[in-house]
PDB file of C-alpha atoms in Angstrom:
ATOM      1  CA  UNK A  98       0.000   0.000   0.000  1.00  0.00           C
ATOM      2  CA  UNK A  99       1.245   3.518  -0.773  1.00  0.00           C
ATOM      3  CA  UNK A 100       2.917   5.245   2.182  1.00  0.00           C
ATOM      4  CA  UNK A 101       0.790   8.369   1.762  1.00  0.00           C
ATOM      5  CA  UNK A 102      -2.321   6.201   2.027  1.00  0.00           C
ATOM      6  CA  UNK A 103      -1.027   4.663   5.261  1.00  0.00           C
ATOM      7  CA  UNK A 104      -0.267   8.103   6.677  1.00  0.00           C
ATOM      8  CA  UNK A 105      -3.752   9.226   5.711  1.00  0.00           C
ATOM      9  CA  UNK A 106      -5.293   6.243   7.497  1.00  0.00           C
ATOM     10  CA  UNK A 107      -3.152   6.868  10.612  1.00  0.00           C
ATOM     11  CA  UNK A 108      -4.101  10.530  10.712  1.00  0.00           C
ATOM     12  CA  UNK A 109      -7.753   9.640  10.241  1.00  0.00           C
ATOM     13  CA  UNK A 110      -7.566   7.080  13.069  1.00  0.00           C
ATOM     14  CA  UNK A 111      -5.898   9.602  15.368  1.00  0.00           C
ATOM     15  CA  UNK A 112      -8.572  12.214  14.687  1.00  0.00           C
ATOM     16  CA  UNK A 113     -11.286   9.629  15.306  1.00  0.00           C
ATOM     17  CA  UNK A 114      -9.772   8.733  18.676  1.00  0.00           C
ATOM     18  CA  UNK A 115      -9.594  12.395  19.666  1.00  0.00           C
ATOM     19  CA  UNK A 116     -13.229  12.896  18.712  1.00  0.00           C
ATOM     20  CA  UNK A 117     -14.246   9.757  20.593  1.00  0.00           C
ATOM     21  CA  UNK A 118     -12.449  10.958  23.725  1.00  0.00           C
ATOM     22  CA  UNK A 119     -14.069  14.384  23.412  1.00  0.00           C
ATOM     23  CA  UNK A 120     -17.503  12.845  22.996  1.00  0.00           C
ATOM     24  CA  UNK A 121     -16.943  10.592  26.023  1.00  0.00           C
ATOM     25  CA  UNK A 122     -15.799  13.537  28.151  1.00  0.00           C
ATOM     26  CA  UNK A 123     -18.750  15.623  27.006  1.00  0.00           C
ATOM     27  CA  UNK A 124     -21.166  12.784  27.703  1.00  0.00           C
ATOM     28  CA  UNK A 125     -19.736  12.393  31.226  1.00  0.00           C
ATOM     29  CA  UNK A 126     -19.997  16.111  31.874  1.00  0.00           C
ATOM     30  CA  UNK A 127     -23.555  16.230  30.500  1.00  0.00           C
ATOM     31  CA  UNK A 128     -24.531  13.288  32.718  1.00  0.00           C
ATOM     32  CA  UNK A 129     -23.287  15.223  35.738  1.00  0.00           C
ATOM     33  CA  UNK A 130     -25.177  18.297  34.584  1.00  0.00           C
ATOM     34  CA  UNK A 131     -28.322  16.198  34.235  1.00  0.00           C
ATOM     35  CA  UNK A 132     -27.824  14.824  37.759  1.00  0.00           C
ATOM     36  CA  UNK A 133     -27.422  18.296  39.260  1.00  0.00           C
ATOM     37  CA  UNK A 134     -30.346  19.627  37.255  1.00  0.00           C
ATOM     38  CA  UNK A 135     -32.486  16.841  38.728  1.00  0.00           C
ATOM     39  CA  UNK A 136     -31.512  18.156  42.176  1.00  0.00           C
ATOM     40  CA  UNK A 137     -32.392  21.709  41.152  1.00  0.00           C
ATOM     41  CA  UNK A 138     -35.794  20.550  39.884  1.00  0.00           C
ATOM     42  CA  UNK A 139     -36.579  19.002  43.278  1.00  0.00           C
ATOM     43  CA  UNK A 140     -35.551  22.022  45.343  1.00  0.00           C
ATOM     44  CA  UNK A 141     -37.385  25.259  46.098  1.00  0.00           C
ATOM     45  CA  UNK A 142     -34.924  28.114  45.689  1.00  0.00           C
ATOM     46  CA  UNK A 143     -36.459  31.415  46.864  1.00  0.00           C
ATOM     47  CA  UNK A 144     -33.102  33.241  46.776  1.00  0.00           C
ATOM     48  CA  UNK A 145     -32.248  32.078  43.217  1.00  0.00           C
ATOM     49  CA  UNK A 146     -28.867  30.663  44.241  1.00  0.00           C
ATOM     50  CA  UNK A 147     -29.284  28.060  41.474  1.00  0.00           C
ATOM     51  CA  UNK A 148     -30.127  30.577  38.782  1.00  0.00           C
ATOM     52  CA  UNK A 149     -26.924  29.868  36.826  1.00  0.00           C
ATOM     53  CA  UNK A 150     -27.619  26.123  36.662  1.00  0.00           C
ATOM     54  CA  UNK A 151     -28.342  25.963  32.930  1.00  0.00           C
ATOM     55  CA  UNK A 152     -28.787  22.352  31.714  1.00  0.00           C
ATOM     56  CA  UNK A 153     -28.155  23.386  28.087  1.00  0.00           C
ATOM     57  CA  UNK A 154     -24.464  24.109  28.757  1.00  0.00           C
ATOM     58  CA  UNK A 155     -21.779  21.560  27.835  1.00  0.00           C
ATOM     59  CA  UNK A 156     -20.909  20.936  31.495  1.00  0.00           C
ATOM     60  CA  UNK A 157     -21.851  22.350  34.903  1.00  0.00           C
ATOM     61  CA  UNK A 158     -18.366  23.690  35.691  1.00  0.00           C
ATOM     62  CA  UNK A 159     -19.416  27.323  35.152  1.00  0.00           C
ATOM     63  CA  UNK A 160     -22.409  27.033  37.480  1.00  0.00           C
ATOM     64  CA  UNK A 161     -22.292  28.869  40.793  1.00  0.00           C
ATOM     65  CA  UNK A 162     -21.521  26.767  43.882  1.00  0.00           C
ATOM     66  CA  UNK A 163     -19.971  24.031  41.700  1.00  0.00           C
ATOM     67  CA  UNK A 164     -16.251  23.187  41.514  1.00  0.00           C
ATOM     68  CA  UNK A 165     -14.706  20.925  38.867  1.00  0.00           C
ATOM     69  CA  UNK A 166     -11.298  19.335  38.337  1.00  0.00           C
ATOM     70  CA  UNK A 167      -9.089  19.665  35.250  1.00  0.00           C
ATOM     71  CA  UNK A 168     -11.177  16.982  33.510  1.00  0.00           C
ATOM     72  CA  UNK A 169     -14.376  19.023  33.927  1.00  0.00           C
ATOM     73  CA  UNK A 170     -15.777  16.589  36.470  1.00  0.00           C
ATOM     74  CA  UNK A 171     -17.606  17.903  39.522  1.00  0.00           C
ATOM     75  CA  UNK A 172     -15.625  17.704  42.769  1.00  0.00           C
ATOM     76  CA  UNK A 173     -17.616  20.056  45.045  1.00  0.00           C
ATOM     77  CA  UNK A 174     -21.237  21.035  45.556  1.00  0.00           C
ATOM     78  CA  UNK A 175     -21.357  23.934  48.044  1.00  0.00           C
ATOM     79  CA  UNK A 176     -24.947  24.821  48.886  1.00  0.00           C
ATOM     80  CA  UNK A 177     -24.761  25.278  52.631  1.00  0.00           C
ATOM     81  CA  UNK A 178     -27.031  27.877  54.263  1.00  0.00           C
ATOM     82  CA  UNK A 179     -28.776  28.638  50.955  1.00  0.00           C
ATOM     83  CA  UNK A 180     -32.416  28.624  52.167  1.00  0.00           C
ATOM     84  CA  UNK A 181     -33.222  25.602  50.015  1.00  0.00           C
ATOM     85  CA  UNK A 182     -36.107  23.218  50.651  1.00  0.00           C
ATOM     86  CA  UNK A 183     -37.301  20.086  48.927  1.00  0.00           C
ATOM     87  CA  UNK A 184     -35.761  16.651  48.632  1.00  0.00           C
ATOM     88  CA  UNK A 185     -32.465  15.061  47.666  1.00  0.00           C
ATOM     89  CA  UNK A 186     -32.442  12.941  44.523  1.00  0.00           C
ATOM     90  CA  UNK A 187     -30.828   9.549  43.760  1.00  0.00           C
ATOM     91  CA  UNK A 188     -29.089  11.116  40.737  1.00  0.00           C
ATOM     92  CA  UNK A 189     -26.577  12.654  43.158  1.00  0.00           C
ATOM     93  CA  UNK A 190     -24.914   9.246  43.125  1.00  0.00           C
ATOM     94  CA  UNK A 191     -23.899   9.913  39.492  1.00  0.00           C
ATOM     95  CA  UNK A 192     -21.070  12.320  40.412  1.00  0.00           C
ATOM     96  CA  UNK A 193     -18.147   9.852  40.612  1.00  0.00           C
ATOM     97  CA  UNK A 194     -15.441  12.466  41.294  1.00  0.00           C
ATOM     98  CA  UNK A 195     -17.381  14.341  43.972  1.00  0.00           C
ATOM     99  CA  UNK A 196     -15.344  14.979  47.135  1.00  0.00           C
ATOM    100  CA  UNK A 197     -17.453  17.521  49.035  1.00  0.00           C
ATOM    101  CA  UNK A 198     -21.246  17.504  49.294  1.00  0.00           C
ATOM    102  CA  UNK A 199     -22.190  20.517  51.415  1.00  0.00           C
ATOM    103  CA  UNK A 200     -25.939  20.945  51.882  1.00  0.00           C
ATOM    104  CA  UNK A 201     -26.029  21.950  55.546  1.00  0.00           C
ATOM    105  CA  UNK A 202     -28.309  24.547  57.162  1.00  0.00           C
ATOM    106  CA  UNK A 203     -31.203  24.348  54.721  1.00  0.00           C
ATOM    107  CA  UNK A 204     -34.708  22.938  55.044  1.00  0.00           C
ATOM    108  CA  UNK A 205     -34.202  19.807  52.946  1.00  0.00           C
ATOM    109  CA  UNK A 206     -36.565  16.980  53.890  1.00  0.00           C
ATOM    110  CA  UNK A 207     -37.164  13.356  52.963  1.00  0.00           C
ATOM    111  CA  UNK A 208     -34.694  10.499  53.024  1.00  0.00           C
ATOM    112  CA  UNK A 209     -30.968  10.351  52.409  1.00  0.00           C
ATOM    113  CA  UNK A 210     -30.672   8.536  49.065  1.00  0.00           C
ATOM    114  CA  UNK A 211     -28.879   5.200  49.311  1.00  0.00           C
ATOM    115  CA  UNK A 212     -27.214   6.107  46.001  1.00  0.00           C
ATOM    116  CA  UNK A 213     -24.896   8.466  47.892  1.00  0.00           C
ATOM    117  CA  UNK A 214     -22.957   5.296  48.663  1.00  0.00           C
ATOM    118  CA  UNK A 215     -21.750   5.404  45.039  1.00  0.00           C
ATOM    119  CA  UNK A 216     -19.710   8.559  45.747  1.00  0.00           C
ATOM    120  CA  UNK A 217     -16.585   6.613  46.647  1.00  0.00           C
ATOM    121  CA  UNK A 218     -14.306   9.682  46.364  1.00  0.00           C
ATOM    122  CA  UNK A 219     -16.334  11.628  48.905  1.00  0.00           C
ATOM    123  CA  UNK A 220     -14.290  13.232  51.696  1.00  0.00           C
ATOM    124  CA  UNK A 221     -16.983  15.323  53.392  1.00  0.00           C
ATOM    125  CA  UNK A 222     -20.730  14.731  53.667  1.00  0.00           C
ATOM    126  CA  UNK A 223     -22.443  17.593  55.498  1.00  0.00           C
ATOM    127  CA  UNK A 224     -26.230  17.361  55.676  1.00  0.00           C
ATOM    128  CA  UNK A 225     -26.676  18.766  59.179  1.00  0.00           C
ATOM    129  CA  UNK A 226     -29.344  21.271  60.210  1.00  0.00           C
ATOM    130  CA  UNK A 227     -32.021  20.102  57.772  1.00  0.00           C
ATOM    131  CA  UNK A 228     -35.297  18.187  58.118  1.00  0.00           C
ATOM    132  CA  UNK A 229     -34.124  14.807  56.840  1.00  0.00           C
ATOM    133  CA  UNK A 230     -35.987  11.709  58.042  1.00  0.00           C
ATOM    134  CA  UNK A 231     -35.780   7.948  57.651  1.00  0.00           C
ATOM    135  CA  UNK A 232     -32.789   5.704  58.224  1.00  0.00           C
ATOM    136  CA  UNK A 233     -29.117   6.374  57.632  1.00  0.00           C
ATOM    137  CA  UNK A 234     -28.375   4.234  54.553  1.00  0.00           C
ATOM    138  CA  UNK A 235     -26.087   1.235  55.073  1.00  0.00           C
ATOM    139  CA  UNK A 236     -24.487   2.135  51.737  1.00  0.00           C
ATOM    140  CA  UNK A 237     -22.689   5.087  53.324  1.00  0.00           C
ATOM    141  CA  UNK A 238     -20.244   2.476  54.585  1.00  0.00           C
ATOM    142  CA  UNK A 239     -18.941   2.315  50.991  1.00  0.00           C
ATOM    143  CA  UNK A 240     -17.468   5.797  51.407  1.00  0.00           C
ATOM    144  CA  UNK A 241     -14.069   4.535  52.465  1.00  0.00           C
ATOM    145  CA  UNK A 242     -12.356   7.925  51.933  1.00  0.00           C
ATOM    146  CA  UNK A 243     -14.808   9.854  54.089  1.00  0.00           C
ATOM    147  CA  UNK A 244     -13.259  12.040  56.793  1.00  0.00           C
ATOM    148  CA  UNK A 245     -16.220  14.217  57.823  1.00  0.00           C
ATOM    149  CA  UNK A 246     -19.751  12.899  58.349  1.00  0.00           C
ATOM    150  CA  UNK A 247     -22.170  15.368  59.909  1.00  0.00           C
ATOM    151  CA  UNK A 248     -25.854  14.428  59.937  1.00  0.00           C
ATOM    152  CA  UNK A 249     -26.778  16.135  63.195  1.00  0.00           C
ATOM    153  CA  UNK A 250     -29.934  18.171  63.822  1.00  0.00           C
ATOM    154  CA  UNK A 251     -32.288  16.244  61.556  1.00  0.00           C
ATOM    155  CA  UNK A 252     -35.086  13.757  62.266  1.00  0.00           C
ATOM    156  CA  UNK A 253     -33.256  10.558  61.341  1.00  0.00           C
ATOM    157  CA  UNK A 254     -34.558   7.330  62.858  1.00  0.00           C
ATOM    158  CA  UNK A 255     -33.509   3.690  63.162  1.00  0.00           C
ATOM    159  CA  UNK A 256     -30.170   2.207  64.106  1.00  0.00           C
ATOM    160  CA  UNK A 257     -26.697   3.496  63.367  1.00  0.00           C
ATOM    161  CA  UNK A 258     -25.391   1.294  60.525  1.00  0.00           C
ATOM    162  CA  UNK A 259     -22.496  -0.925  61.550  1.00  0.00           C
ATOM    163  CA  UNK A 260     -21.056  -0.363  58.074  1.00  0.00           C
ATOM    164  CA  UNK A 261     -19.999   3.139  59.147  1.00  0.00           C
ATOM    165  CA  UNK A 262     -17.495   1.668  61.611  1.00  0.00           C
ATOM    166  CA  UNK A 263     -15.427   0.327  58.696  1.00  0.00           C
ATOM    167  CA  UNK A 264     -14.568   3.838  57.438  1.00  0.00           C
ATOM    168  CA  UNK A 265     -11.046   4.065  58.809  1.00  0.00           C
ATOM    169  CA  UNK A 266     -10.235   7.689  57.750  1.00  0.00           C
ATOM    170  CA  UNK A 267     -13.314   9.039  59.570  1.00  0.00           C
ATOM    171  CA  UNK A 268     -12.155  11.900  61.801  1.00  0.00           C
ATOM    172  CA  UNK A 269     -15.328  13.878  62.555  1.00  0.00           C
ATOM    173  CA  UNK A 270     -18.690  12.234  63.234  1.00  0.00           C
ATOM    174  CA  UNK A 271     -21.799  14.043  64.451  1.00  0.00           C
ATOM    175  CA  UNK A 272     -25.119  12.202  64.640  1.00  0.00           C
ATOM    176  CA  UNK A 273     -26.481  14.223  67.561  1.00  0.00           C
ATOM    177  CA  UNK A 274     -29.991  15.664  67.819  1.00  0.00           C
ATOM    178  CA  UNK A 275     -31.827  13.021  65.811  1.00  0.00           C
ATOM    179  CA  UNK A 276     -34.180  10.164  66.740  1.00  0.00           C
ATOM    180  CA  UNK A 277     -31.755   7.284  66.365  1.00  0.00           C
ATOM    181  CA  UNK A 278     -32.335   4.169  68.458  1.00  0.00           C
ATOM    182  CA  UNK A 279     -30.490   0.996  69.421  1.00  0.00           C
ATOM    183  CA  UNK A 280     -26.911   0.588  70.523  1.00  0.00           C
ATOM    184  CA  UNK A 281     -23.987   2.839  69.716  1.00  0.00           C
ATOM    185  CA  UNK A 282     -21.268   0.886  67.882  1.00  0.00           C
ATOM    186  CA  UNK A 283     -17.930   0.970  69.676  1.00  0.00           C
ATOM    187  CA  UNK A 284     -15.758  -0.948  67.222  1.00  0.00           C
ATOM    188  CA  UNK A 285     -13.603   0.209  64.321  1.00  0.00           C
ATOM    189  CA  UNK A 286     -13.379   3.950  63.750  1.00  0.00           C
ATOM    190  CA  UNK A 287     -16.218   4.511  66.252  1.00  0.00           C
ATOM    191  CA  UNK A 288     -13.921   3.594  69.131  1.00  0.00           C
ATOM    192  CA  UNK A 289     -12.445   7.113  68.927  1.00  0.00           C
ATOM    193  CA  UNK A 290     -15.702   9.084  69.193  1.00  0.00           C
ATOM    194  CA  UNK A 291     -17.110  10.450  72.451  1.00  0.00           C
ATOM    195  CA  UNK A 292     -20.767  10.512  73.561  1.00  0.00           C
ATOM    196  CA  UNK A 293     -21.014  14.049  72.127  1.00  0.00           C
ATOM    197  CA  UNK A 294     -21.174  12.519  68.630  1.00  0.00           C
ATOM    198  CA  UNK A 295     -24.427  10.757  69.592  1.00  0.00           C
ATOM    199  CA  UNK A 296     -26.012  13.203  72.061  1.00  0.00           C
ATOM    200  CA  UNK A 297     -29.765  13.829  72.232  1.00  0.00           C
ATOM    201  CA  UNK A 298     -30.862  10.567  70.641  1.00  0.00           C
ATOM    202  CA  UNK A 299     -32.912   7.838  72.379  1.00  0.00           C
ATOM    203  CA  UNK A 300     -29.935   5.496  72.085  1.00  0.00           C
ATOM    204  CA  UNK A 301     -28.807   2.888  74.595  1.00  0.00           C
ATOM    205  CA  UNK A 302     -26.032   4.450  76.710  1.00  0.00           C
ATOM    206  CA  UNK A 303     -22.475   3.571  75.943  1.00  0.00           C
ATOM    207  CA  UNK A 304     -21.142   0.797  78.202  1.00  0.00           C
ATOM    208  CA  UNK A 305     -19.050   2.104  81.072  1.00  0.00           C
ATOM    209  CA  UNK A 306     -15.514   0.801  80.927  1.00  0.00           C
ATOM    210  CA  UNK A 307     -14.390  -0.810  84.195  1.00  0.00           C
ATOM    211  CA  UNK A 308     -11.683   1.092  86.049  1.00  0.00           C
ATOM    212  CA  UNK A 309      -8.151  -0.252  85.619  1.00  0.00           C
ATOM    213  CA  UNK A 310      -7.071  -2.726  88.333  1.00  0.00           C
ATOM    214  CA  UNK A 311      -5.145  -1.225  91.207  1.00  0.00           C
ATOM    215  CA  UNK A 312      -1.462  -2.076  91.299  1.00  0.00           C
ATOM    216  CA  UNK A 313      -0.355  -3.730  94.573  1.00  0.00           C
ATOM    217  CA  UNK A 314       1.596  -1.396  96.853  1.00  0.00           C
ATOM    218  CA  UNK A 315       5.047  -2.815  97.625  1.00  0.00           C
ATOM    219  CA  UNK A 316       5.702  -3.253 101.368  1.00  0.00           C
ATOM    220  CA  UNK A 317       7.866  -0.511 102.826  1.00  0.00           C
ATOM    221  CA  UNK A 318      10.523  -1.176 105.471  1.00  0.00           C
ATOM    222  CA  UNK A 319       9.563   0.127 108.907  1.00  0.00           C
ATOM    223  CA  UNK A 320      12.144   2.419 110.499  1.00  0.00           C
ATOM    224  CA  UNK A 321      10.930   1.303 113.946  1.00  0.00           C
ATOM    225  CA  UNK A 322      11.582  -2.351 113.137  1.00  0.00           C
ATOM    226  CA  UNK A 323      15.023  -1.515 111.814  1.00  0.00           C
ATOM    227  CA  UNK A 324      15.857   0.387 115.078  1.00  0.00           C
ATOM    228  CA  UNK A 325      14.679  -2.560 117.173  1.00  0.00           C
ATOM    229  CA  UNK A 326      16.839  -4.958 115.193  1.00  0.00           C
ATOM    230  CA  UNK A 327      19.818  -2.647 115.725  1.00  0.00           C
ATOM    231  CA  UNK A 328      19.211  -2.591 119.522  1.00  0.00           C
ATOM    232  CA  UNK A 329      18.887  -6.372 119.614  1.00  0.00           C
ATOM    233  CA  UNK A 330      22.153  -6.765 117.764  1.00  0.00           C
ATOM    234  CA  UNK A 331      23.932  -4.537 120.233  1.00  0.00           C
TER     235      UNK A 331
END
């Protein structure tokens, strides 16, 4: 085959690969935009903080309160204290690069979607000071990079999932001021948390650790006895 033909085929293949990569990246970005737009649709936004969330754009990286990485994938959603109400949506689990989900201090109600367990790059999940109800999903135990989990001041019920104790990087945990019941896990990462993390819930109290055994006091030599032995010797 003529060399120029081969070069033409190679160039054509290279261009096709570039276009395929671009289409894949755009599709991923559009999927994330669709997921965030589903959240917007389910939230009441009296202060118009989501006004820039335009689903017709190529990706959501220019939207307010959204941060993306160099690959145009969403890494942060910062909507704390935004006077939002409504419900969370399962589509939030379609943000694979998300590290920070900040939705604290709003009036969001309903359940925590189990699909949040798909956000395996999540570092911080802050849903405190809302009106969330229902159980804490067992799937949150899949968030093995999570360092901050704050679900306090909601109306969550049921038991604390044992799966959460397997999250070794967990540094901050606050489940206080809910309606959680049952026993407080004390194994795994939960062994480091104090009762403050679970305060104001109808939970069984943490078991009281027995005091450490007293060490026996070694007998001390009596100076009187030593004096008597000296007199006897004389």
